[in-house]
PDB file of C-alpha atoms in Angstrom:
ATOM      1  CA  MET A  21      43.312 -32.580  31.630  1.00  0.00           C
ATOM      2  CA  ASN A  22      44.593 -32.061  35.028  1.00  0.00           C
ATOM      3  CA  TRP A  23      43.391 -35.654  36.149  1.00  0.00           C
ATOM      4  CA  LEU A  24      44.977 -37.210  32.975  1.00  0.00           C
ATOM      5  CA  SER A  25      48.522 -35.263  33.933  1.00  0.00           C
ATOM      6  CA  GLU A  26      48.458 -36.286  37.311  1.00  0.00           C
ATOM      7  CA  ASN A  27      47.685 -40.062  36.739  1.00  0.00           C
ATOM      8  CA  ARG A  28      49.812 -40.281  33.483  1.00  0.00           C
ATOM      9  CA  HIS A  29      52.197 -42.714  35.160  1.00  0.00           C
ATOM     10  CA  TRP A  30      49.271 -45.271  36.076  1.00  0.00           C
ATOM     11  CA  LEU A  31      47.626 -44.907  32.564  1.00  0.00           C
ATOM     12  CA  LEU A  32      51.086 -45.795  31.062  1.00  0.00           C
ATOM     13  CA  PHE A  33      51.535 -48.648  33.496  1.00  0.00           C
ATOM     14  CA  ALA A  34      48.195 -50.213  32.947  1.00  0.00           C
ATOM     15  CA  GLY A  35      49.425 -49.525  28.747  1.00  0.00           C
ATOM     16  CA  VAL A  36      52.476 -51.407  29.421  1.00  0.00           C
ATOM     17  CA  VAL A  37      50.743 -54.185  31.008  1.00  0.00           C
ATOM     18  CA  LEU A  38      47.922 -54.684  28.700  1.00  0.00           C
ATOM     19  CA  THR A  39      50.546 -54.712  25.538  1.00  0.00           C
ATOM     20  CA  THR A  40      52.602 -57.144  27.664  1.00  0.00           C
ATOM     21  CA  LEU A  41      49.677 -59.490  27.962  1.00  0.00           C
ATOM     22  CA  GLY A  42      48.707 -58.712  24.574  1.00  0.00           C
ATOM     23  CA  THR A  43      51.999 -59.423  23.320  1.00  0.00           C
ATOM     24  CA  VAL A  44      52.178 -62.772  24.878  1.00  0.00           C
ATOM     25  CA  GLY A  45      48.939 -63.712  24.177  1.00  0.00           C
ATOM     26  CA  VAL A  46      49.361 -63.359  20.203  1.00  0.00           C
ATOM     27  CA  ALA A  47      52.518 -64.847  20.289  1.00  0.00           C
ATOM     28  CA  VAL A  48      51.179 -68.079  21.936  1.00  0.00           C
ATOM     29  CA  ALA A  49      47.959 -68.091  19.884  1.00  0.00           C
ATOM     30  CA  GLY A  50      50.424 -68.091  16.993  1.00  0.00           C
ATOM     31  CA  VAL A  51      52.569 -70.729  18.333  1.00  0.00           C
ATOM     32  CA  VAL A  52      49.421 -72.933  18.971  1.00  0.00           C
ATOM     33  CA  THR A  53      47.978 -72.305  15.668  1.00  0.00           C
ATOM     34  CA  THR A  54      51.374 -72.883  13.917  1.00  0.00           C
ATOM     35  CA  LEU A  55      51.554 -76.528  15.622  1.00  0.00           C
ATOM     36  CA  THR A  56      48.148 -77.189  15.157  1.00  0.00           C
ATOM     37  CA  THR A  57      48.451 -76.550  11.431  1.00  0.00           C
ATOM     38  CA  LEU A  58      51.799 -78.528  11.557  1.00  0.00           C
ATOM     39  CA  VAL A  59      49.992 -81.374  12.989  1.00  0.00           C
ATOM     40  CA  SER A  60      47.112 -81.276  10.812  1.00  0.00           C
ATOM     41  CA  GLY A  61      49.198 -80.865   7.706  1.00  0.00           C
ATOM     42  CA  GLY A  62      47.341 -77.365   6.654  1.00  0.00           C
ATOM     43  CA  PRO A  63      49.321 -74.434   4.718  1.00  0.00           C
ATOM     44  CA  LEU A  64      51.304 -71.984   7.478  1.00  0.00           C
ATOM     45  CA  LEU A  65      51.447 -69.237   5.010  1.00  0.00           C
ATOM     46  CA  PRO A  66      47.766 -67.534   5.781  1.00  0.00           C
ATOM     47  CA  THR A  67      48.080 -67.798   9.637  1.00  0.00           C
ATOM     48  CA  LEU A  68      52.194 -67.349  10.543  1.00  0.00           C
ATOM     49  CA  PRO A  69      52.605 -63.674   9.041  1.00  0.00           C
ATOM     50  CA  ALA A  70      49.641 -62.131  10.885  1.00  0.00           C
ATOM     51  CA  PHE A  71      50.585 -63.509  14.259  1.00  0.00           C
ATOM     52  CA  ILE A  72      54.205 -62.657  13.628  1.00  0.00           C
ATOM     53  CA  LEU A  73      53.152 -59.397  12.572  1.00  0.00           C
ATOM     54  CA  GLY A  74      50.654 -58.604  15.775  1.00  0.00           C
ATOM     55  CA  THR A  75      53.303 -59.878  17.915  1.00  0.00           C
ATOM     56  CA  PHE A  76      55.895 -57.280  16.530  1.00  0.00           C
ATOM     57  CA  LEU A  77      53.348 -54.504  16.425  1.00  0.00           C
ATOM     58  CA  LEU A  78      52.220 -55.190  20.336  1.00  0.00           C
ATOM     59  CA  ALA A  79      56.138 -55.526  21.447  1.00  0.00           C
ATOM     60  CA  GLY A  80      56.797 -52.320  19.730  1.00  0.00           C
ATOM     61  CA  LEU A  81      53.888 -50.830  21.462  1.00  0.00           C
ATOM     62  CA  ASP A  82      54.959 -52.325  24.790  1.00  0.00           C
ATOM     63  CA  ILE A  83      58.825 -50.532  24.232  1.00  0.00           C
ATOM     64  CA  VAL A  84      57.384 -47.217  23.642  1.00  0.00           C
ATOM     65  CA  LEU A  85      54.991 -47.178  26.460  1.00  0.00           C
ATOM     66  CA  ALA A  86      57.759 -48.632  28.782  1.00  0.00           C
ATOM     67  CA  VAL A  87      60.197 -45.897  27.668  1.00  0.00           C
ATOM     68  CA  ALA A  88      57.709 -43.352  28.191  1.00  0.00           C
ATOM     69  CA  LEU A  89      56.711 -44.763  31.755  1.00  0.00           C
ATOM     70  CA  VAL A  90      60.262 -44.640  32.688  1.00  0.00           C
ATOM     71  CA  ALA A  91      60.485 -41.137  31.535  1.00  0.00           C
ATOM     72  CA  GLU A  92      57.656 -40.159  33.239  1.00  0.00           C
ATOM     73  CA  LEU A  93      58.754 -41.919  36.525  1.00  0.00           C
ATOM     74  CA  ALA A  94      62.198 -40.234  36.198  1.00  0.00           C
ATOM     75  CA  SER A  95      60.730 -36.672  35.940  1.00  0.00           C
ATOM     76  CA  ARG A  96      58.406 -37.436  38.883  1.00  0.00           C
ATOM     77  CA  ALA A  97      61.639 -38.452  40.982  1.00  0.00           C
ATOM     78  CA  SER A  98      63.618 -36.150  43.355  1.00  0.00           C
ATOM     79  CA  LEU A  99      67.277 -36.237  41.774  1.00  0.00           C
ATOM     80  CA  PRO A 100      70.268 -35.521  43.824  1.00  0.00           C
ATOM     81  CA  LYS A 101      71.485 -32.398  42.791  1.00  0.00           C
ATOM     82  CA  SER A 102      75.513 -32.154  42.114  1.00  0.00           C
ATOM     83  CA  GLN A 103      77.178 -29.596  40.399  1.00  0.00           C
ATOM     84  CA  ARG A 104      79.713 -31.577  38.873  1.00  0.00           C
ATOM     85  CA  VAL A 105      76.765 -33.737  37.038  1.00  0.00           C
ATOM     86  CA  ALA A 106      75.075 -30.649  35.981  1.00  0.00           C
ATOM     87  CA  ASP A 107      78.052 -29.075  34.450  1.00  0.00           C
ATOM     88  CA  GLY A 108      78.881 -32.285  32.590  1.00  0.00           C
ATOM     89  CA  LEU A 109      75.223 -32.401  31.309  1.00  0.00           C
ATOM     90  CA  SER A 110      75.873 -28.954  30.286  1.00  0.00           C
ATOM     91  CA  ARG A 111      79.080 -29.427  28.312  1.00  0.00           C
ATOM     92  CA  LEU A 112      77.124 -32.739  26.733  1.00  0.00           C
ATOM     93  CA  GLU A 113      74.083 -30.527  25.879  1.00  0.00           C
ATOM     94  CA  ARG A 114      76.401 -27.837  24.174  1.00  0.00           C
ATOM     95  CA  LEU A 115      78.045 -30.648  21.989  1.00  0.00           C
ATOM     96  CA  LEU A 116      74.461 -31.932  21.410  1.00  0.00           C
ATOM     97  CA  PRO A 117      71.921 -29.354  21.172  1.00  0.00           C
ATOM     98  CA  PRO A 118      68.789 -31.480  20.669  1.00  0.00           C
ATOM     99  CA  LEU A 119      69.584 -32.837  24.177  1.00  0.00           C
ATOM    100  CA  SER A 120      69.305 -29.450  25.668  1.00  0.00           C
ATOM    101  CA  ALA A 121      65.217 -29.839  25.136  1.00  0.00           C
ATOM    102  CA  LEU A 122      65.347 -32.077  27.992  1.00  0.00           C
ATOM    103  CA  GLY A 123      66.678 -29.569  30.282  1.00  0.00           C
ATOM    104  CA  LEU A 124      68.872 -32.305  32.224  1.00  0.00           C
ATOM    105  CA  ALA A 125      71.589 -29.712  33.482  1.00  0.00           C
ATOM    106  CA  ALA A 126      69.079 -27.651  35.203  1.00  0.00           C
ATOM    107  CA  ARG A 127      67.369 -30.770  36.901  1.00  0.00           C
ATOM    108  CA  PHE A 128      70.536 -31.676  38.509  1.00  0.00           C
ATOM    109  CA  GLU A 129      71.893 -27.965  39.177  1.00  0.00           C
ATOM    110  CA  PRO A 130      71.878 -27.702  42.916  1.00  0.00           C
ATOM    111  CA  PRO A 131      69.816 -24.286  44.231  1.00  0.00           C
ATOM    112  CA  GLU A 132      71.762 -21.456  45.025  1.00  0.00           C
ATOM    113  CA  PRO A 133      72.407 -21.480  49.003  1.00  0.00           C
ATOM    114  CA  THR A 134      70.489 -19.333  51.104  1.00  0.00           C
ATOM    115  CA  VAL A 135      71.929 -16.545  52.997  1.00  0.00           C
ATOM    116  CA  GLU A 136      71.631 -18.322  56.173  1.00  0.00           C
ATOM    117  CA  GLU A 137      73.484 -21.318  54.433  1.00  0.00           C
ATOM    118  CA  HIS A 138      76.398 -18.809  53.597  1.00  0.00           C
ATOM    119  CA  ARG A 139      76.510 -17.807  57.280  1.00  0.00           C
ATOM    120  CA  GLU A 140      76.995 -21.038  58.457  1.00  0.00           C
ATOM    121  CA  GLU A 141      79.739 -22.110  56.176  1.00  0.00           C
ATOM    122  CA  LEU A 142      81.454 -18.903  56.916  1.00  0.00           C
ATOM    123  CA  THR A 143      81.058 -19.698  60.562  1.00  0.00           C
ATOM    124  CA  ARG A 144      82.331 -23.179  60.151  1.00  0.00           C
ATOM    125  CA  GLN A 145      85.448 -22.152  58.439  1.00  0.00           C
ATOM    126  CA  TYR A 146      86.132 -19.638  60.982  1.00  0.00           C
ATOM    127  CA  VAL A 147      85.874 -22.379  63.757  1.00  0.00           C
ATOM    128  CA  GLU A 148      87.946 -24.573  61.812  1.00  0.00           C
ATOM    129  CA  GLY A 149      90.397 -21.720  61.467  1.00  0.00           C
ATOM    130  CA  GLU A 150      90.129 -21.597  57.779  1.00  0.00           C
ATOM    131  CA  LEU A 151      89.301 -17.777  58.468  1.00  0.00           C
ATOM    132  CA  SER A 152      90.718 -15.247  60.647  1.00  0.00           C
ATOM    133  CA  GLU A 153      88.290 -12.829  62.716  1.00  0.00           C
ATOM    134  CA  VAL A 154      88.960 -10.127  60.206  1.00  0.00           C
ATOM    135  CA  GLN A 155      88.412 -12.021  57.370  1.00  0.00           C
ATOM    136  CA  LEU A 156      85.056 -13.206  58.990  1.00  0.00           C
ATOM    137  CA  GLU A 157      83.728  -9.797  59.597  1.00  0.00           C
ATOM    138  CA  ALA A 158      84.693  -8.644  56.007  1.00  0.00           C
ATOM    139  CA  ARG A 159      82.872 -11.765  54.563  1.00  0.00           C
ATOM    140  CA  LEU A 160      79.912 -11.145  56.876  1.00  0.00           C
ATOM    141  CA  ARG A 161      80.017  -7.793  55.803  1.00  0.00           C
ATOM    142  CA  SER A 162      79.934  -8.546  52.230  1.00  0.00           C
ATOM    143  CA  LEU A 163      77.054 -10.790  52.661  1.00  0.00           C
ATOM    144  CA  LEU A 164      74.995  -8.504  54.463  1.00  0.00           C
ATOM    145  CA  ASP A 165      75.749  -5.904  51.785  1.00  0.00           C
ATOM    146  CA  GLU A 166      74.600  -8.663  49.151  1.00  0.00           C
ATOM    147  CA  GLU A 167      71.712  -9.439  51.210  1.00  0.00           C
ATOM    148  CA  THR A 168      70.121  -5.660  51.520  1.00  0.00           C
ATOM    149  CA  ALA A 169      71.095  -5.497  47.593  1.00  0.00           C
ATOM    150  CA  ASP A 170      68.596  -8.116  46.729  1.00  0.00           C
ATOM    151  CA  ARG A 171      65.845  -6.890  48.880  1.00  0.00           C
ATOM    152  CA  ASP A 172      62.923  -5.185  47.215  1.00  0.00           C
ATOM    153  CA  VAL A 173      63.264  -1.259  47.289  1.00  0.00           C
ATOM    154  CA  PRO A 174      59.802   0.803  46.143  1.00  0.00           C
ATOM    155  CA  SER A 175      60.118   2.428  43.023  1.00  0.00           C
ATOM    156  CA  ALA A 176      59.882   5.971  42.062  1.00  0.00           C
ATOM    157  CA  ARG A 177      56.355   4.968  40.739  1.00  0.00           C
ATOM    158  CA  ALA A 178      55.456   3.124  44.229  1.00  0.00           C
ATOM    159  CA  VAL A 179      56.104   6.479  45.910  1.00  0.00           C
ATOM    160  CA  VAL A 180      54.085   8.593  43.564  1.00  0.00           C
ATOM    161  CA  ASP A 181      50.998   6.056  43.785  1.00  0.00           C
ATOM    162  CA  GLU A 182      51.747   5.801  47.564  1.00  0.00           C
ATOM    163  CA  ARG A 183      51.327   9.948  47.672  1.00  0.00           C
ATOM    164  CA  ALA A 184      48.270   9.835  44.837  1.00  0.00           C
ATOM    165  CA  VAL A 185      46.363   7.197  47.270  1.00  0.00           C
ATOM    166  CA  ALA A 186      47.075   9.235  50.293  1.00  0.00           C
ATOM    167  CA  GLU A 187      45.940  12.853  48.545  1.00  0.00           C
ATOM    168  CA  ALA A 188      42.886  10.656  47.148  1.00  0.00           C
ATOM    169  CA  ASP A 189      41.976   9.799  50.605  1.00  0.00           C
ATOM    170  CA  GLY A 190      42.267  13.260  51.861  1.00  0.00           C
ATOM    171  CA  ASP A 191      44.635  12.222  54.342  1.00  0.00           C
ATOM    172  CA  GLY A 192      47.426  14.133  52.759  1.00  0.00           C
ATOM    173  CA  GLY A 193      49.850  11.304  53.330  1.00  0.00           C
ATOM    174  CA  THR A 194      51.749  10.443  56.403  1.00  0.00           C
ATOM    175  CA  ASP A 195      55.701  12.236  56.573  1.00  0.00           C
ATOM    176  CA  GLU A 196      56.839   9.017  57.887  1.00  0.00           C
ATOM    177  CA  THR A 197      55.416   6.811  55.190  1.00  0.00           C
ATOM    178  CA  VAL A 198      56.651   9.325  52.467  1.00  0.00           C
ATOM    179  CA  THR A 199      60.443   9.506  54.274  1.00  0.00           C
ATOM    180  CA  GLU A 200      60.748   5.568  54.249  1.00  0.00           C
ATOM    181  CA  LEU A 201      60.051   5.198  50.520  1.00  0.00           C
ATOM    182  CA  GLU A 202      62.001   8.231  49.844  1.00  0.00           C
ATOM    183  CA  VAL A 203      64.762   6.698  51.830  1.00  0.00           C
ATOM    184  CA  GLY A 204      64.261   3.141  49.880  1.00  0.00           C
ATOM    185  CA  GLU A 205      64.283   5.280  46.390  1.00  0.00           C
ATOM    186  CA  ARG A 206      67.475   7.421  47.413  1.00  0.00           C
ATOM    187  CA  GLY A 207      69.167   3.945  48.583  1.00  0.00           C
ATOM    188  CA  ARG A 208      68.857   1.963  45.249  1.00  0.00           C
ATOM    189  CA  GLU A 209      69.706   4.818  43.600  1.00  0.00           C
ATOM    190  CA  THR A 210      72.967   4.715  45.108  1.00  0.00           C
ATOM    191  CA  GLU A 211      73.434   1.153  44.361  1.00  0.00           C
ATOM    192  CA  THR A 212      72.984   1.786  40.813  1.00  0.00           C
ATOM    193  CA  GLU A 213      75.758   4.374  40.683  1.00  0.00           C
ATOM    194  CA  ARG A 214      78.215   1.470  42.279  1.00  0.00           C
TER     195      ARG A 214
END
């Protein structure tokens, strides 16, 4: 199954090529048979509908495979990220709920800037004179606070598990490890109180 998903675009391409060739072949055979029947004076009714039906069925299958190929290639392409496009698509998805199944707004949504990118932007604004030194320091402090809040702090369960493992080993646990975990837990409790 993995091979099929990795090579789906090639399979669709082969299907498009084969159905295109089949459509052209059936259409040419139909035209040649029709001309031969007209020249020989035979009846057209038995042969003409079969070729027309065959041509339309193969052309329809060709169109379906071509659309599937374009959709597959579009899903594999790296699309430029734009908040404006993502917002427009999000509004469109709200207006037409079936479109939300495609997830187009999420595809165009730019990634959240990293802390380093935030710092670079603040530095650029400071150098260009958009921020004063006091504003820069305040924003850097708030960025640092957000960064430390995003870090994983061990939970109370992790502290208990750490102590249990240390006691089971007969080590009794080191005061330094327990202290670090307790400090982390206290910091997390303080942040939840805010």
